[in-house]
XYZ file of C-alpha atoms in Angstrom:
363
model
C 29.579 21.380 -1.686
C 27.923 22.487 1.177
C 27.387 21.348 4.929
C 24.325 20.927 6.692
C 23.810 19.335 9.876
C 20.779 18.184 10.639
C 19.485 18.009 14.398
C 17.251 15.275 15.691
C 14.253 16.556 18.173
C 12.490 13.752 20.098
C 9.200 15.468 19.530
C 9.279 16.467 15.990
C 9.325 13.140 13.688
C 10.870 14.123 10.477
C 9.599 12.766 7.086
C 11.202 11.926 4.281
C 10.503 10.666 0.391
C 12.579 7.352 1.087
C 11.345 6.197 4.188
C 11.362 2.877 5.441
C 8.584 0.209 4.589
C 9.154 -1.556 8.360
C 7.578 1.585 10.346
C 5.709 0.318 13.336
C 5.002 3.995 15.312
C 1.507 4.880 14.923
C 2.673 8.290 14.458
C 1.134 10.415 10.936
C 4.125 11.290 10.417
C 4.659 10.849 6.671
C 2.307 13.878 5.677
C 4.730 16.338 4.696
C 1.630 18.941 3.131
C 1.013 21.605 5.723
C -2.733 21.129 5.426
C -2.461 17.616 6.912
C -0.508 19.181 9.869
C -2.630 18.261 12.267
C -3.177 14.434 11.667
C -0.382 13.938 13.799
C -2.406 14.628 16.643
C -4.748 11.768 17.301
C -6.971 14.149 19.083
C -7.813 16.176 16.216
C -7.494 13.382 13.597
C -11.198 12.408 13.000
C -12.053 16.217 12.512
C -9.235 16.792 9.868
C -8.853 13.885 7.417
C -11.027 14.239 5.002
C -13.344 11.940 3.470
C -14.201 9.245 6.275
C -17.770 7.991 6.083
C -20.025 7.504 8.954
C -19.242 4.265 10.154
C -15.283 5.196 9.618
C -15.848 8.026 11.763
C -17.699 6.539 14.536
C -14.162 4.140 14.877
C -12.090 7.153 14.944
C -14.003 8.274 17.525
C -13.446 5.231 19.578
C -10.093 4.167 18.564
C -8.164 6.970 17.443
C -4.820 5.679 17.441
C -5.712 2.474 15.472
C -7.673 4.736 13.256
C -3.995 7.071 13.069
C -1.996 3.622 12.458
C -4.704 2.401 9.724
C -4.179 5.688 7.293
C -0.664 5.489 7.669
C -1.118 2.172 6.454
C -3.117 3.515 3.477
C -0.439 6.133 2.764
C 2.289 3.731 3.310
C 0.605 1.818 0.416
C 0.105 4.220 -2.136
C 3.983 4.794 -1.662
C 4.329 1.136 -2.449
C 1.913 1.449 -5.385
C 3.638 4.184 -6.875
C 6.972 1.723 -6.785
C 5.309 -1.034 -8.201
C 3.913 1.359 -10.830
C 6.836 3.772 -11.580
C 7.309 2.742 -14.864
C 3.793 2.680 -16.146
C 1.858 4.814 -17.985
C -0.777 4.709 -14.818
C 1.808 5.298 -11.784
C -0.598 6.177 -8.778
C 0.806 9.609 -8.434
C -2.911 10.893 -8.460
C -3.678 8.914 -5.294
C -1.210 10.723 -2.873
C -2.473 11.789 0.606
C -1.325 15.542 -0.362
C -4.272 15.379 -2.908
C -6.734 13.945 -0.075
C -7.992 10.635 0.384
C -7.266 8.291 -2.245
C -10.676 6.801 -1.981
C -12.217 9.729 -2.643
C -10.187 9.689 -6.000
C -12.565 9.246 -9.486
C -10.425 5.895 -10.603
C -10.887 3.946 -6.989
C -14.647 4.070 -7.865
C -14.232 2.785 -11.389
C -13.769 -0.814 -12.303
C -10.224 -1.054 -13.686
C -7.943 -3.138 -13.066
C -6.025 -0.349 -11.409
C -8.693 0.598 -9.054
C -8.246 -3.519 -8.125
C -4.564 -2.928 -7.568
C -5.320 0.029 -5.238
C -7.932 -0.976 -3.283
C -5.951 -4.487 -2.777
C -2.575 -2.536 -1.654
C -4.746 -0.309 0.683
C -6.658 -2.905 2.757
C -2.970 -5.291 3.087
C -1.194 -1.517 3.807
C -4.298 -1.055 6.789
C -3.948 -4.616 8.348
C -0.170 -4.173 8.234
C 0.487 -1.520 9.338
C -2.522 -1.814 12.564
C -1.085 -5.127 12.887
C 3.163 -3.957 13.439
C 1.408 -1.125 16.128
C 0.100 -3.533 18.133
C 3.163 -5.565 18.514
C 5.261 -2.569 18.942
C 3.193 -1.931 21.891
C 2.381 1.642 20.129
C -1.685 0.629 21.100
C -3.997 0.159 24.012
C -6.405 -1.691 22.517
C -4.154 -4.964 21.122
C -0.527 -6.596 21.494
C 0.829 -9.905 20.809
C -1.178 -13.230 19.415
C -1.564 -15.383 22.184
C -2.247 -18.107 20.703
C 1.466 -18.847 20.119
C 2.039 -20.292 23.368
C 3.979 -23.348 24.662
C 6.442 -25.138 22.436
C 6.600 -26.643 18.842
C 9.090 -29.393 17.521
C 12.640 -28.278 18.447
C 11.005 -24.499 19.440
C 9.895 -22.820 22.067
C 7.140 -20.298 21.666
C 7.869 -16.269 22.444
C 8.837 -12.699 21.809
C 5.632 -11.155 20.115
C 3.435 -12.801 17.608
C 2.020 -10.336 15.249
C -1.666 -10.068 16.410
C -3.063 -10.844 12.149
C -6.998 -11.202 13.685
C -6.905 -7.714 15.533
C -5.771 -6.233 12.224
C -7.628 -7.966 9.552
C -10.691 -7.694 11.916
C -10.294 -3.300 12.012
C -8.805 -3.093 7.964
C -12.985 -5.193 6.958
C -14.690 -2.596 9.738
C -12.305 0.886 8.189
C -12.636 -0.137 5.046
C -15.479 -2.131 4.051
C -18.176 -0.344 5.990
C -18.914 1.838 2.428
C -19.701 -1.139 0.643
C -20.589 -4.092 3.268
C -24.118 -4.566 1.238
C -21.777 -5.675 -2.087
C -25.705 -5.081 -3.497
C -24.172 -3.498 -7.199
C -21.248 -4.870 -9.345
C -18.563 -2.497 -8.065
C -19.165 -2.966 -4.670
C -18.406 -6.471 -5.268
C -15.803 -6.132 -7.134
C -13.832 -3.583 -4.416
C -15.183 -6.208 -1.748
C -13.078 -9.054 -3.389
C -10.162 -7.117 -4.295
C -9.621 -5.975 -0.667
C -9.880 -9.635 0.696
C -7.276 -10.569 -2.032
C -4.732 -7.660 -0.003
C -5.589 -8.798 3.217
C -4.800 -12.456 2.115
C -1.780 -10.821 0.557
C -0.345 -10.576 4.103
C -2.507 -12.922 6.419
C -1.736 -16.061 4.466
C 2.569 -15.569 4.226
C 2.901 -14.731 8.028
C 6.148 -16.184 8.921
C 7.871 -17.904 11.346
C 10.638 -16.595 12.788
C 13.581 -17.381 15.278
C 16.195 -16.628 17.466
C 18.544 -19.091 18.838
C 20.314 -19.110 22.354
C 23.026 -20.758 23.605
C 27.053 -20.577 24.029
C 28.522 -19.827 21.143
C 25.520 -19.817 18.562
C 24.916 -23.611 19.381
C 21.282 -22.678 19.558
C 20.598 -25.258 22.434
C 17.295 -22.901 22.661
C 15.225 -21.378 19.737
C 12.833 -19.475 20.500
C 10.186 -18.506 17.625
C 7.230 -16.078 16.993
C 5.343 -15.268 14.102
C 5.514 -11.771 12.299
C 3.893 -10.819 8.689
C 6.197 -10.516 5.987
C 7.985 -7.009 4.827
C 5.625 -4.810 2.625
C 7.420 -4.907 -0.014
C 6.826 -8.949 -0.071
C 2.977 -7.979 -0.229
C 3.360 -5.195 -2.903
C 5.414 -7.293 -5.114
C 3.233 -10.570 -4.663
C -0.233 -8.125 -5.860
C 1.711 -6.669 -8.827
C 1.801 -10.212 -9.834
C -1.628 -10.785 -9.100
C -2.680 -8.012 -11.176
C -0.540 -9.271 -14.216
C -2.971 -11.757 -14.124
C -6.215 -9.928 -13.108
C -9.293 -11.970 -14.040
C -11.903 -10.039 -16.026
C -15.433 -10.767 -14.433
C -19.086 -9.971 -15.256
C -21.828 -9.235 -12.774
C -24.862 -11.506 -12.333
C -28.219 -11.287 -10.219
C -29.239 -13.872 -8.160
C -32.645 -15.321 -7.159
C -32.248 -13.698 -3.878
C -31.646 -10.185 -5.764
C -27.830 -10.111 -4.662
C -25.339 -9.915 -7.297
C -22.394 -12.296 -7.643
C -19.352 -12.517 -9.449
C -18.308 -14.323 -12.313
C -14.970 -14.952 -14.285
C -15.746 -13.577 -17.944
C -15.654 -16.242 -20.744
C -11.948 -16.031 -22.499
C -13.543 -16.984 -26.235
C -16.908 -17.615 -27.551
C -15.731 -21.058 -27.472
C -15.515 -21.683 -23.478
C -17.688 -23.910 -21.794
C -20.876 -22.829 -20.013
C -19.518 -24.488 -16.409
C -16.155 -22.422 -17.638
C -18.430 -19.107 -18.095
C -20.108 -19.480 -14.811
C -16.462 -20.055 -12.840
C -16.310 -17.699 -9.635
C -13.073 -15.881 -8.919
C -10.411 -17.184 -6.324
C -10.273 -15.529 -3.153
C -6.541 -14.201 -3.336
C -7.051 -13.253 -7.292
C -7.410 -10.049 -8.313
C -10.224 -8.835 -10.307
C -11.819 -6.251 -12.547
C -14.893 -5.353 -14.805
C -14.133 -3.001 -17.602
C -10.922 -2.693 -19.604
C -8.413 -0.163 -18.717
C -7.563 2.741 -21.290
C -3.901 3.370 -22.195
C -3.727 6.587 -19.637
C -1.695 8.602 -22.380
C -3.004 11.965 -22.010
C -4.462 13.551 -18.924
C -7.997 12.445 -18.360
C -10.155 14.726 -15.527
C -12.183 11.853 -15.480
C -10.296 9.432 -13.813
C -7.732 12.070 -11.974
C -5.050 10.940 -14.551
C -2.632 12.895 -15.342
C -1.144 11.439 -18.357
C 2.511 10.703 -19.288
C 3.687 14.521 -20.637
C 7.044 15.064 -18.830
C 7.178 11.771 -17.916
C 10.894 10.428 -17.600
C 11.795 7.462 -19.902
C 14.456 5.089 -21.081
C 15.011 5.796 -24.487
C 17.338 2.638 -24.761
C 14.898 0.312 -23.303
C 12.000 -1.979 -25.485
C 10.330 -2.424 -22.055
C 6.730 -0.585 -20.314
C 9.515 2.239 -19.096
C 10.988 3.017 -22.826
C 10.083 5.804 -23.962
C 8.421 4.994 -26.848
C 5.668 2.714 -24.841
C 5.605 5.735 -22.168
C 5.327 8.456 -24.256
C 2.313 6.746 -26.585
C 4.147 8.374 -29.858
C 4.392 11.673 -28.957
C 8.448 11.128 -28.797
C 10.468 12.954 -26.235
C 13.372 15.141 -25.383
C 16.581 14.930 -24.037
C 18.317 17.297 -21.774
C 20.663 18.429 -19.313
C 19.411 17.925 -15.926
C 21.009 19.736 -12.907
C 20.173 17.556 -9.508
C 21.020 18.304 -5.826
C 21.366 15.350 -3.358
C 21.891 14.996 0.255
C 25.914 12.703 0.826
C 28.365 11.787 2.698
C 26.095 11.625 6.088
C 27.655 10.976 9.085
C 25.789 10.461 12.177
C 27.472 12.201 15.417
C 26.689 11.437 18.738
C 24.090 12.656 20.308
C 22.027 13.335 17.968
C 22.583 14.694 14.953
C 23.582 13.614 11.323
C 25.843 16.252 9.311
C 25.106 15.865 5.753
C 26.841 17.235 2.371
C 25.242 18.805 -0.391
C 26.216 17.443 -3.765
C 25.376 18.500 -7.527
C 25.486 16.687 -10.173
C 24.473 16.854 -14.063
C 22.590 13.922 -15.882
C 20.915 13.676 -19.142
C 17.245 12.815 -18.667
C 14.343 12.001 -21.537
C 11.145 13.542 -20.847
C 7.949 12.384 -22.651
C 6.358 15.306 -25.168
């Protein structure tokens, strides 16, 4: 085993693979590609990420450091939607901020139900993450709610209310400007799907409390309201696309097109046929394919070399992940940061350890 100490520099935020869901800097500082080097600088950020639109740029422009808290919001969810998705044939690896921006991606401008997932996690990751800035004081241009004032039954209003408006207000102007018309079908469709994030987080904002007194007797309670942890959000949309309603486009007199839930059998009702979607459901228009092999066409790269669970029957066995190709089974040699200890001030001195594990890998 070998040592390593690793020193802590004020100015130089470090990055790592397993970082925290909770971050509330609005800092770029999860890009760990060279390329994206200089998104940490707010300064230079609307010149360097790629793929903003017009409107998108024009807020950079003017608010650069919500703009720098809104994409690590986006990249923040694509790390959640490749944990939701880590054991599925489809698991968002394509959509990493390495690659570019996700929306640019050929599958966020298709109608799967995947693109719904995505574009769901994005706009909840955006008003989340804008949302913890402001109350972290990290921004000039919000802070707390105000409207949390005075007291309740058995509370007293304080601390910092997460500020919900300010960042559902910037996650419709970042990312809806593209597609604010809704005028086609997928437009729409990418419309209602990044509501259904948004509400992911907007409508289970918590209360929470702190009680002072001698002795815990909480003679005062003070409360304030906060969103709830990301991974709350991430898990409640995997559920929501479980159940992802299929839906059909139709025109309207006025030349618009609206959305409608797709009849489940030939035998459905007409007022059944002509049912429009719920707000907080996700939604989708064509089926998805089953994402086996690599496909250029959607930026999917298939499951060869996957890693499976040979003993399990589940979506993460290997013989659902590896579509009948079977698999192979080998020694695996992996090296780990352990034993960290944290010494004062500031440093944490880490151990290298090795270890051998058998691993499947799809054909």
């Amino acid at each position: 085993m070998y040592q390593v100490t690793l020193i802590f520099l004020a100015l130089l935020p470090l990055t790592s693979t397993s970082r925290p869901y909770d971050v509330s800097s609005n800092e770029i500082s999860s890009f760990n590609d060279p390329d994206f080097s200089d998104l940490r600088n707010t300064q230079t950020l609307c010149r360097t990420f790629p793929g903003m639109n017009r409107k998108q740029m024009q807020l950079c422009r003017r608010m650069p450091d919500v703009t720098a808290a809104a994409i690590q919001g986006i990249d923040m969810a694509v790390h959640e939607c490749q944990h939701q998705m880590k054991n599925r044939r489809w698991n968002c690896s394509s959509l990493e901020m390495r690659h570019g921006n996700p929306f640019a991606h050929a599958l966020m401008s298709r109608g799967l139900k995947e693109t719904a997932f995505a574009h769901s996690l994005a706009s909840a990751g955006v008003l989340y993450q804008v949302t913890r800035s402001c109350s972290a004081g990290k921004l000039p241009y919000c802070g707390c709610d105000t409207r949390f004032v005075g007291s309740g039954e058995g509370f007293e209003w304080g601390g910092c209310s997460h500020d919900i408006k300010f960042g559902e207000g910037f996650a419709i102007d970042f990312l809806d400007s593209s597609e604010k018309s809704g005028r086609d079908a997928q437009a729409r469709m990418n419309l209602h799907n990044k509501r259904a994030g948004r509400l992911a987080v907007s409508h289970y904002a918590e209360k929470r409390c702190k009680c002072h007194g001698m002795s815990g007797s909480c003679q005062l309670k003070t409360c304030w309201m906060q969103t709830p942890h990301f991974r709350e959000v991430g898990n409640r949309l995997m559920e929501k696309f479980s159940l992802a309603l299929e839906i059909r486009a139709r025109n309207t007199n006025s030349g618009s097109v609206e959305l409608v839930t797709r009849a489940r059998s030939q035998f459905s009702t007409p007022r059944k046929k002509r049912r429009f979607p719920p707000q907080e459901e996700l939604v989708f228009l064509e089926k998805s394919p089953d994402f086996c092999d690599a496909d250029t066409r959607l930026d999917s790269p298939g499951t060869r070399e996957r890693y499976c669970n040979r003993t399990s029957t589940g979506i993460d066995g290997c013989d659902s992940l590896c579509c009948g190709r079977g698999y192979n089974i080998r020694l695996e040699r992996r090296t780990e940061w352990c034993n960290c200890t944290f010494h004062w001030c500031c440093y944490v001195r880490c151990q290298q350890c090795h270890s051998s594990q058998w691993v499947n890998q799809c054909k």
